Structure formats: C-alpha cells, structure tokens
Tab-separated table of C-alpha atoms in Angstrom:
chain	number	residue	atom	x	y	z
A	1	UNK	CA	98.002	101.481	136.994
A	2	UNK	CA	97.132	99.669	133.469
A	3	UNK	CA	94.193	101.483	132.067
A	4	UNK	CA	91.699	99.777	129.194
A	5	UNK	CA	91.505	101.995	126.498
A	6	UNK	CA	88.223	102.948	125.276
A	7	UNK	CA	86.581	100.513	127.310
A	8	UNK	CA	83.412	101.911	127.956
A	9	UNK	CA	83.184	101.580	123.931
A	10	UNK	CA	84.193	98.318	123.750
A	11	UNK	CA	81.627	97.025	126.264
A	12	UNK	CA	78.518	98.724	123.856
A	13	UNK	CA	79.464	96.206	120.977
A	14	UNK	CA	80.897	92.883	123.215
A	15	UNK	CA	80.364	90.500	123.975
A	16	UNK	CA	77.440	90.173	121.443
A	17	UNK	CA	75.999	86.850	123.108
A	18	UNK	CA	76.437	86.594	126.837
A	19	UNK	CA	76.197	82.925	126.049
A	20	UNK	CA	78.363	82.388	123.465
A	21	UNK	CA	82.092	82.490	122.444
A	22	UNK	CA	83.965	85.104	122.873
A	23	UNK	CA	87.867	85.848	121.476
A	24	UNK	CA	90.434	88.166	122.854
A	25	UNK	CA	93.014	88.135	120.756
A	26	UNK	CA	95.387	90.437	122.495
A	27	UNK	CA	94.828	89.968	126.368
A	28	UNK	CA	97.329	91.998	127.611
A	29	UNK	CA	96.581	92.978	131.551
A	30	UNK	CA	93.047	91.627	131.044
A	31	UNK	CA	91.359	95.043	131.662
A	32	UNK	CA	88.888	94.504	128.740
A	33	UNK	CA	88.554	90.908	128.986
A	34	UNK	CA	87.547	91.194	132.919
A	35	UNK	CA	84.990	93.980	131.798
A	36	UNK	CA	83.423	91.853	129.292
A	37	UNK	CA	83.594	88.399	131.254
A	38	UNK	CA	81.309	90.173	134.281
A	39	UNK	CA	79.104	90.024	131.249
A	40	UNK	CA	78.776	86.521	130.229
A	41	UNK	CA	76.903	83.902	132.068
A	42	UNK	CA	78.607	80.595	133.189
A	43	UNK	CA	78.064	78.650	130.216
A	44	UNK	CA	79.914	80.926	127.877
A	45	UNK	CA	83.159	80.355	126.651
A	46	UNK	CA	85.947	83.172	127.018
A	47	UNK	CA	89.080	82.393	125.211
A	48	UNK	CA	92.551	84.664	125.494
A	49	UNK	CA	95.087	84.696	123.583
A	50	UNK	CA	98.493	86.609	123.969
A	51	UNK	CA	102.120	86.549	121.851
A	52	UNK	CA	104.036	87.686	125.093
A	53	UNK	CA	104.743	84.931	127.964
A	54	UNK	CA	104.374	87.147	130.788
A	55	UNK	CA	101.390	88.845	129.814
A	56	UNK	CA	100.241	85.017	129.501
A	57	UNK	CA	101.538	84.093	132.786
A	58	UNK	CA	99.833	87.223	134.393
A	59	UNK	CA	96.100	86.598	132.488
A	60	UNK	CA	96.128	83.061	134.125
A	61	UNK	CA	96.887	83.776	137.483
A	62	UNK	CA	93.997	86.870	137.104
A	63	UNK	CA	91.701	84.725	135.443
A	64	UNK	CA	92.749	81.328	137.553
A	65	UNK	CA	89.090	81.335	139.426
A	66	UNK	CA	87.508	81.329	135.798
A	67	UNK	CA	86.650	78.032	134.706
A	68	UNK	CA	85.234	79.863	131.256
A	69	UNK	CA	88.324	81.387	130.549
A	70	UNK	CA	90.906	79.696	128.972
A	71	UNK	CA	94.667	81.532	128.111
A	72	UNK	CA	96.993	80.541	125.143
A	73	UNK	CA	100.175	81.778	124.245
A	74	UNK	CA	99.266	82.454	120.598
A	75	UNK	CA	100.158	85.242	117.916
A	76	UNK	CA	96.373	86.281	116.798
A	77	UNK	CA	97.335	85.630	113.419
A	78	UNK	CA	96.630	81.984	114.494
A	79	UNK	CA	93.762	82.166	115.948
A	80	UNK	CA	91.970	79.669	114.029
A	81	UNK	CA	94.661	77.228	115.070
A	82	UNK	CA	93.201	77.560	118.694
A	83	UNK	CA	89.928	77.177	117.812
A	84	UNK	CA	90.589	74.406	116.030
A	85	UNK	CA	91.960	72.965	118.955
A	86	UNK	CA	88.988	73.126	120.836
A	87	UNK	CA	86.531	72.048	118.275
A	88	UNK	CA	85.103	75.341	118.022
A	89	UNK	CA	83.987	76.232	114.448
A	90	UNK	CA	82.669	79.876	115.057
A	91	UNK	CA	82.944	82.456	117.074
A	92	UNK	CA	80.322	85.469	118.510
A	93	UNK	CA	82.607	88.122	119.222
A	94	UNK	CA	86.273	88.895	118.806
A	95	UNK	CA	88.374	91.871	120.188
A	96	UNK	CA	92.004	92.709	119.121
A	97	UNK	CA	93.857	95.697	120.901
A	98	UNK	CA	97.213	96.231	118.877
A	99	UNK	CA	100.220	97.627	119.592
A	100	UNK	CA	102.108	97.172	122.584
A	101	UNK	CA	101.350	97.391	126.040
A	102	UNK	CA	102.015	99.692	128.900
A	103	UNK	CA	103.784	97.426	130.552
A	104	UNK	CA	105.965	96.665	127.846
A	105	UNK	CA	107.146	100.284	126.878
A	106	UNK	CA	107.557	100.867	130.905
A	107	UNK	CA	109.704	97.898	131.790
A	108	UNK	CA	113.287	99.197	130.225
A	109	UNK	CA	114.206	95.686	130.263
A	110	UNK	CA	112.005	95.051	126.827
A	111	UNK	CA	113.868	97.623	124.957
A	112	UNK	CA	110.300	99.210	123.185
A	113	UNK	CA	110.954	102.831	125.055
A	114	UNK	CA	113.522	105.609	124.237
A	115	UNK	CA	112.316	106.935	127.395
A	116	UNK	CA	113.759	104.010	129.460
A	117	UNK	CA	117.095	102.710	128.656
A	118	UNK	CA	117.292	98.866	128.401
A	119	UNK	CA	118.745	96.495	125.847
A	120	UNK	CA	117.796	96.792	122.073
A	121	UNK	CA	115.109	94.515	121.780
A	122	UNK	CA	111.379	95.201	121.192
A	123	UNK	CA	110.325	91.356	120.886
A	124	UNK	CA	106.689	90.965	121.729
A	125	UNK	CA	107.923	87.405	122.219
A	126	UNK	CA	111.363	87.437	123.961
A	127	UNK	CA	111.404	83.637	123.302
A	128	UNK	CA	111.831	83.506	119.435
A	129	UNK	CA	112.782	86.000	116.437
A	130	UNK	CA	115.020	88.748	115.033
A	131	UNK	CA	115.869	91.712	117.651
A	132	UNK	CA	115.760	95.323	116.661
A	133	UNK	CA	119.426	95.283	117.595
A	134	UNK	CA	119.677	92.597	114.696
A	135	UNK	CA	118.196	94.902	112.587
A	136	UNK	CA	119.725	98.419	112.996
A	137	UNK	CA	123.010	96.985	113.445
A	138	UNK	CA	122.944	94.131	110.443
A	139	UNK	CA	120.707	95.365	108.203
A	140	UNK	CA	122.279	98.185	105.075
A	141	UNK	CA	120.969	101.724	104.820
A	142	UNK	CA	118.617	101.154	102.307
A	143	UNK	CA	116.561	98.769	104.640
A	144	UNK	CA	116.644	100.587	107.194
A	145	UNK	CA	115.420	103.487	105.441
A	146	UNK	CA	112.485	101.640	104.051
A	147	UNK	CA	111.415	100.584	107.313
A	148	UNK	CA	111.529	103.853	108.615
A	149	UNK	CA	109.849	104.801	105.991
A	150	UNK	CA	107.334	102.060	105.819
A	151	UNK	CA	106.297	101.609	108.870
A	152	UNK	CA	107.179	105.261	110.603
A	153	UNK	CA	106.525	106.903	107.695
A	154	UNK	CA	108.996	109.600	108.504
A	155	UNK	CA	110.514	111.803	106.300
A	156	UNK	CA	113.802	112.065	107.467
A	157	UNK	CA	114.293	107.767	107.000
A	158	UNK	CA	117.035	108.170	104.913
A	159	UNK	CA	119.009	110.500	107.076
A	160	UNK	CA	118.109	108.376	110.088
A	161	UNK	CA	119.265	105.599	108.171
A	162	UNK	CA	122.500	107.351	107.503
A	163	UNK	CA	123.057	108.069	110.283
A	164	UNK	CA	122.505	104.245	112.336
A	165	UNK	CA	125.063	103.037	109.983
A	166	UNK	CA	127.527	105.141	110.843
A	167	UNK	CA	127.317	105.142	114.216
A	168	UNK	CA	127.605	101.561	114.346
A	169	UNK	CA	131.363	101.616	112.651
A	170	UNK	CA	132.191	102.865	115.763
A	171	UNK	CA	130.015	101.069	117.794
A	172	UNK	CA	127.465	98.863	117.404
A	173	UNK	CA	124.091	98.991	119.216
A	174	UNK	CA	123.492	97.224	122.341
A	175	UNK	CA	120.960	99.865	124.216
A	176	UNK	CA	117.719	102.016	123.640
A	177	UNK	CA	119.535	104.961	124.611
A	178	UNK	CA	122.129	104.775	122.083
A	179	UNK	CA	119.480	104.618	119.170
A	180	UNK	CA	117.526	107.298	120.042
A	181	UNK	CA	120.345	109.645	120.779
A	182	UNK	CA	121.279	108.548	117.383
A	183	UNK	CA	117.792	109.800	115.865
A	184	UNK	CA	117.674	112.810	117.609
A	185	UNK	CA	120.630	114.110	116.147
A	186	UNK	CA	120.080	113.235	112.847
A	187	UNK	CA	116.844	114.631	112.814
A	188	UNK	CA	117.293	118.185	112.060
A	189	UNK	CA	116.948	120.667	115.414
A	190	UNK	CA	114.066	123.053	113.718
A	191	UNK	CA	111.755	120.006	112.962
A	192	UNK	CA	111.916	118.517	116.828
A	193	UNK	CA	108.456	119.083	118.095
A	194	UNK	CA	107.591	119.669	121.744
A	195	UNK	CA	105.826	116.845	124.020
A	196	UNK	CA	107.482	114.822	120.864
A	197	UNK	CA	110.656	112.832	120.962
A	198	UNK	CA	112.081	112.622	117.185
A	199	UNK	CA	112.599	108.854	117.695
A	200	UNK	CA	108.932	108.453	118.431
A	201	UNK	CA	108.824	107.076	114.754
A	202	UNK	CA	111.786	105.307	114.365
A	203	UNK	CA	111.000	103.033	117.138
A	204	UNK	CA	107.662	102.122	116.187
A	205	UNK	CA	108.857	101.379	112.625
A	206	UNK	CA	111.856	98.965	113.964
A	207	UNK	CA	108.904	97.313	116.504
A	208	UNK	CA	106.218	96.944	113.729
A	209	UNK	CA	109.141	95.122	111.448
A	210	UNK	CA	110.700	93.180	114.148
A	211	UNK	CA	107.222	91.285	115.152
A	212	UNK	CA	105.678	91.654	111.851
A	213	UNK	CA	102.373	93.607	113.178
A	214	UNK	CA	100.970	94.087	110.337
A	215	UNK	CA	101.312	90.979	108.761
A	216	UNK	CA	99.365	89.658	111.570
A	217	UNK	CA	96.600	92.166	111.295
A	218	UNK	CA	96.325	91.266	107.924
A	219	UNK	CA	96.381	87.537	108.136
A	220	UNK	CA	93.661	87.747	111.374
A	221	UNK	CA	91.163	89.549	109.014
A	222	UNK	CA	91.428	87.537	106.381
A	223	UNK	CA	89.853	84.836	108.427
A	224	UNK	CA	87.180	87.047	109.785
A	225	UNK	CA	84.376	85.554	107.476
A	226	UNK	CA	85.073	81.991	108.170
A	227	UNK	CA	85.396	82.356	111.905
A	228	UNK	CA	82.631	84.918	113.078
A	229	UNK	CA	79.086	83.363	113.532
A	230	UNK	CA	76.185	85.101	111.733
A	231	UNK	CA	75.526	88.317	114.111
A	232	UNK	CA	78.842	88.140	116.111
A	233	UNK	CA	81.169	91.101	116.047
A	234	UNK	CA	85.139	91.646	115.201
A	235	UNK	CA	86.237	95.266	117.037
A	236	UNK	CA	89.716	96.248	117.016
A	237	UNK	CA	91.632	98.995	118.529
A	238	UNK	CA	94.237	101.034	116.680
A	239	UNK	CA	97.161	103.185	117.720
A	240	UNK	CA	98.428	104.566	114.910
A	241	UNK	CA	97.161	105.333	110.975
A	242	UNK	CA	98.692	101.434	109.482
A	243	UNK	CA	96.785	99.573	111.448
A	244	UNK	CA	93.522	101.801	111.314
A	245	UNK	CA	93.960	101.621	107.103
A	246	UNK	CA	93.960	98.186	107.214
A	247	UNK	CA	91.033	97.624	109.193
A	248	UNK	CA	89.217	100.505	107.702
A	249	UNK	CA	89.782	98.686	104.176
A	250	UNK	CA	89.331	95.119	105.277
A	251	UNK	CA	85.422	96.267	106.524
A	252	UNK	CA	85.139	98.015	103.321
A	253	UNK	CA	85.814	95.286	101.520
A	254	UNK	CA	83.397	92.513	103.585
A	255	UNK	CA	80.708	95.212	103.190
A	256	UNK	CA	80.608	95.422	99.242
A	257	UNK	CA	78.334	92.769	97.190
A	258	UNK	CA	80.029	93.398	94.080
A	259	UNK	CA	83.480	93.962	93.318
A	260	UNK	CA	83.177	93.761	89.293
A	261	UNK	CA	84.382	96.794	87.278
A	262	UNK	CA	82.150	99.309	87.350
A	263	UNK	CA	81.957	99.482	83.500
A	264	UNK	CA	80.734	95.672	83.678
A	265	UNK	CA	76.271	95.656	83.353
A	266	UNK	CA	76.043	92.373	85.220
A	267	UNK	CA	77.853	91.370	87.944
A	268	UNK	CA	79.891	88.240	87.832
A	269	UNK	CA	82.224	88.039	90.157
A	270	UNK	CA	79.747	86.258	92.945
A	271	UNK	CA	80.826	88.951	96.208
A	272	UNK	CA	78.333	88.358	98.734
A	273	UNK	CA	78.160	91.059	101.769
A	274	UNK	CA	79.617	89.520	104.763
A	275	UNK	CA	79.941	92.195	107.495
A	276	UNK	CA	77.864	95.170	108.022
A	277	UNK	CA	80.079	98.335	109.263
A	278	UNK	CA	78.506	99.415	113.421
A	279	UNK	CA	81.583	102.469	113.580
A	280	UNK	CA	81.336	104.416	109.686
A	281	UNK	CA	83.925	106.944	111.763
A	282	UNK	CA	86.621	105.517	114.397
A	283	UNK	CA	85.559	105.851	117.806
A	284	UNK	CA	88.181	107.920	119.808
A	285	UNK	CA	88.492	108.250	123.476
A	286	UNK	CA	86.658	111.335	125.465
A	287	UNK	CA	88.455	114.575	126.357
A	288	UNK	CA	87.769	113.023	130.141
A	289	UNK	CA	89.517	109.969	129.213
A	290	UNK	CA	92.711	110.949	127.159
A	291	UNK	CA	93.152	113.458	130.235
A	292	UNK	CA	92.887	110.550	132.213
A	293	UNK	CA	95.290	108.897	130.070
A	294	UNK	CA	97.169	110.429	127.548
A	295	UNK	CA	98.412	107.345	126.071
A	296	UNK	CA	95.011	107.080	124.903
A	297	UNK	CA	94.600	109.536	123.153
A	298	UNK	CA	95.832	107.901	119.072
A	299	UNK	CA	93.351	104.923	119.899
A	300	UNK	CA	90.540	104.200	117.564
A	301	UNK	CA	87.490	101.371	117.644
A	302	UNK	CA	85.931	99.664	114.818
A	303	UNK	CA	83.629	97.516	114.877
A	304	UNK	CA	81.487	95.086	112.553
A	305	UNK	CA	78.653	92.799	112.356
A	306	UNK	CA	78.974	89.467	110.621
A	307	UNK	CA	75.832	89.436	108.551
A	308	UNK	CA	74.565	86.626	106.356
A	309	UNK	CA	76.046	86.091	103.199
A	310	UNK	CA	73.278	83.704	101.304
C-alpha cells in the first residue's frame, strides 16, 4: 500500500482556500490530492499534474467522479503552460512532492531500483528522453564522475566512474543488476554501510540527470511569484539535501526586501518581499510515521505564504 508522506502536515497548510485553486504538481497515487480535495467545496478548482503516463492514467480513473479535478500529463516545470490553458491567472495553493514514487522504484520494469532487476532505464516519462543506460554506457568517465558527484555527491564518483567504463568494454549495460553489482565492487568493502546499499547514490545521481529534477525544481520556483495569489501557499516535499537547498534558498530569497550590498546606505535595487517563510526548520515525519514507513523517513515540508509585494 502507497502511503502519503507527511500528510497530516501537508493538510495544516492546504489547501489555503477551500474555494479556490488548488495545484498538485506531482500527483503521483493521489494520496495527498484525495486528502486535500475532501477539503474543498464544489466550486473549487483542483488541478493535477503528473510527468509519468501511468501515474496519469491511474489519477483519472481515481479522480473520474470529480468534476473539480482535472489531470494533465505535464512536467511541473510547465505549470504555467496549464494554467494558461485554462485561463487561470493565479493560483491559492500549490503542492510538489519530488522524487520518485513507490510505485516506480517497486515495479523492476522502470529500472529506478537496484533492489529489483529490470532494464536500465529510470525515465519518469518512458515516452521521451535519454535512458540511464544511454548514459552509463555512452557517456566518458569524466561525466560520469561529475554526475555522481553532482547529483550523489559521493566520494568514491571517480572510482565508480572507473569502474562503469570498464565494465562496459566487456559488456555494455542493459540491466539494474549489472550496475549496481558494478558499484558495489568498486566501492571499497570497509566503507559499505549496513541497511545501506553502496549504489544507493549512484542511482539517484543517474535518475536526477536523466529527467533533469532539478532543473525542474528550479524553473517551477522561479514562477512562484507570478503564479501564487496574495495569501496562497507553495509547500514542497523533499527527499534528499539538493532539492531541500534549493527550496530552502528560493524562500530565502522571496523573503528578503533588499538584496543591495550591504556596504550600499540606500537601497536601490527595488526587492520587494514576496513570500513569508510558515516552516523556518523542515518539517520531518514522526517517529510513529517513519516506523510506519521507513521510506519516509529523508522527507522534509516547506512551506510559504505569498504575501503582498506593494
């Protein structure tokens, strides 16, 4: 059974009008998005959006009896694309969950698990894109060290690295199996951790590069200020430290009214407050709930409050 994370959190900041418009940006199984629809009255609108055509295909058939909920298959970079679509100019509350889904790392068939042998892929959208078989099998040692390092941030990149080429003069990579066997021997034996498989970071690195997650992040809050209506609220889950930084500095940022150097007596540079921080720390799941579910337990909530800028 899909569990929401942290969605007893979620559900104190959204939605923030139970008549207004409210964006899911990552609907996944719809856990969160059911919670917060039992919350909005008929005349609210409840759009989803998802990159992956099956989790699309599953949030319309759960949402089919919905007439205020409406299902696109969108990357939530694009977001505004959507709303442009349907003439909406603002929004009241928006929700992003990143990362990828149970589903996904269970169903070999993706290729996003070392735990569960299946083809090399780890494409959020199976329909379009670079695989990570493209990648570790194409790509020279130098790359592939940087996006280990990048994106895994694991110290032993370059040996990984190393070590992908060479197995791939023998035989290139086709399977999940084969990479991570790969990592865990290159890693060195006295730095494998227990209850922690040493290609834990390798794979996220390849999956983060091959559907540019952070990119998206990045070009989703930059639209923040334009697309949130005065007193609506932006929360967004994080699984691991890249994505929390980048949210973390993005609220920082809305929440300053003057970004001149410090060394300058009058400001000039015309920053106007946009957001007001609701989470100063991350809010993490319970002891209850990462017992519960243990894949809970890197997930962190922000949240913040479009204020007026005038």
């Amino acid at each position: 059974m899909h569990k929401s994370v942290l969605l007893n959190e979620v559900l104190s900041f959204l939605p923030a009008k139970d008549d207004g418009v409210l964006l899911d940006l990552t609907g996944g199984f719809g856990g969160h998005s059911a919670a917060m629809n039992e919350r909005l009255k008929p005349e609210a609108r409840h759009i989803i959006l998802d990159r992956d055509p099956e989790s699309v295909a599953r949030l319309r058939e759960r949402f089919k009896s919905c007439p205020n909920v409406q299902v696109f298959h969108k990357n939530f970079g694009s977001f505004d694309e959507v709303l442009d679509e349907l003439g909406i100019g603002k929004v009241d509350g928006i929700l992003a969950d990143f990362g990828v889904s149970t589903m996904q790392v269970r169903d070999g068939a993706r290729g996003f698990s070392f735990r569960e042998d299946g083809p090399l892929d780890m494409r959020m959208d199976n329909s379009e894109g670079i695989t990570a078989a493209d990648v570790v099998n194409t790509f020279s040692r130098e790359e592939i060290s940087g996006i280990i390092d990048k994106f895994g941030e694991d110290r032993f990149a370059w040996r990984i690295a190393g070590a992908i080429v060479s197995a791939r003069e023998i035989k290139p990579f086709t399977t999940t199996k084969e990479l991570a066997d790969t990592v865990f021997k290159a890693v060195p034996a006295k730095f494998h951790k227990k209850g922690f498989h040493p290609a834990t970071q390798t794979f996220q690195a390849v999956r983060i590069y091959v559907n540019g997650e952070l990119e998206e992040i990045e070009t989703m809050l930059s639209k923040l200020e334009d697309r949130v209506e005065t007193g609506g609220i932006a929360a967004f889950i994080s699984f691991h430290s890249l994505e929390d930084r980048l949210v973390k500095e993005k609220f920082r940022y809305f929440e300053k009214e003057c970004i001149c150097p410090i060394e300058q007596i009058l400001c000039r540079c015309g920053k106007k407050r946009t957001f007001r921080q609701l989470t100063r720390k991350p809010l993490v799941p319970s002891e209850a709930e990462v017992a519960e579910n243990p894949l809970s337990r890197s997930a962190k909530l922000r949240a913040a409050q479009r204020v007026s800028s005038s």
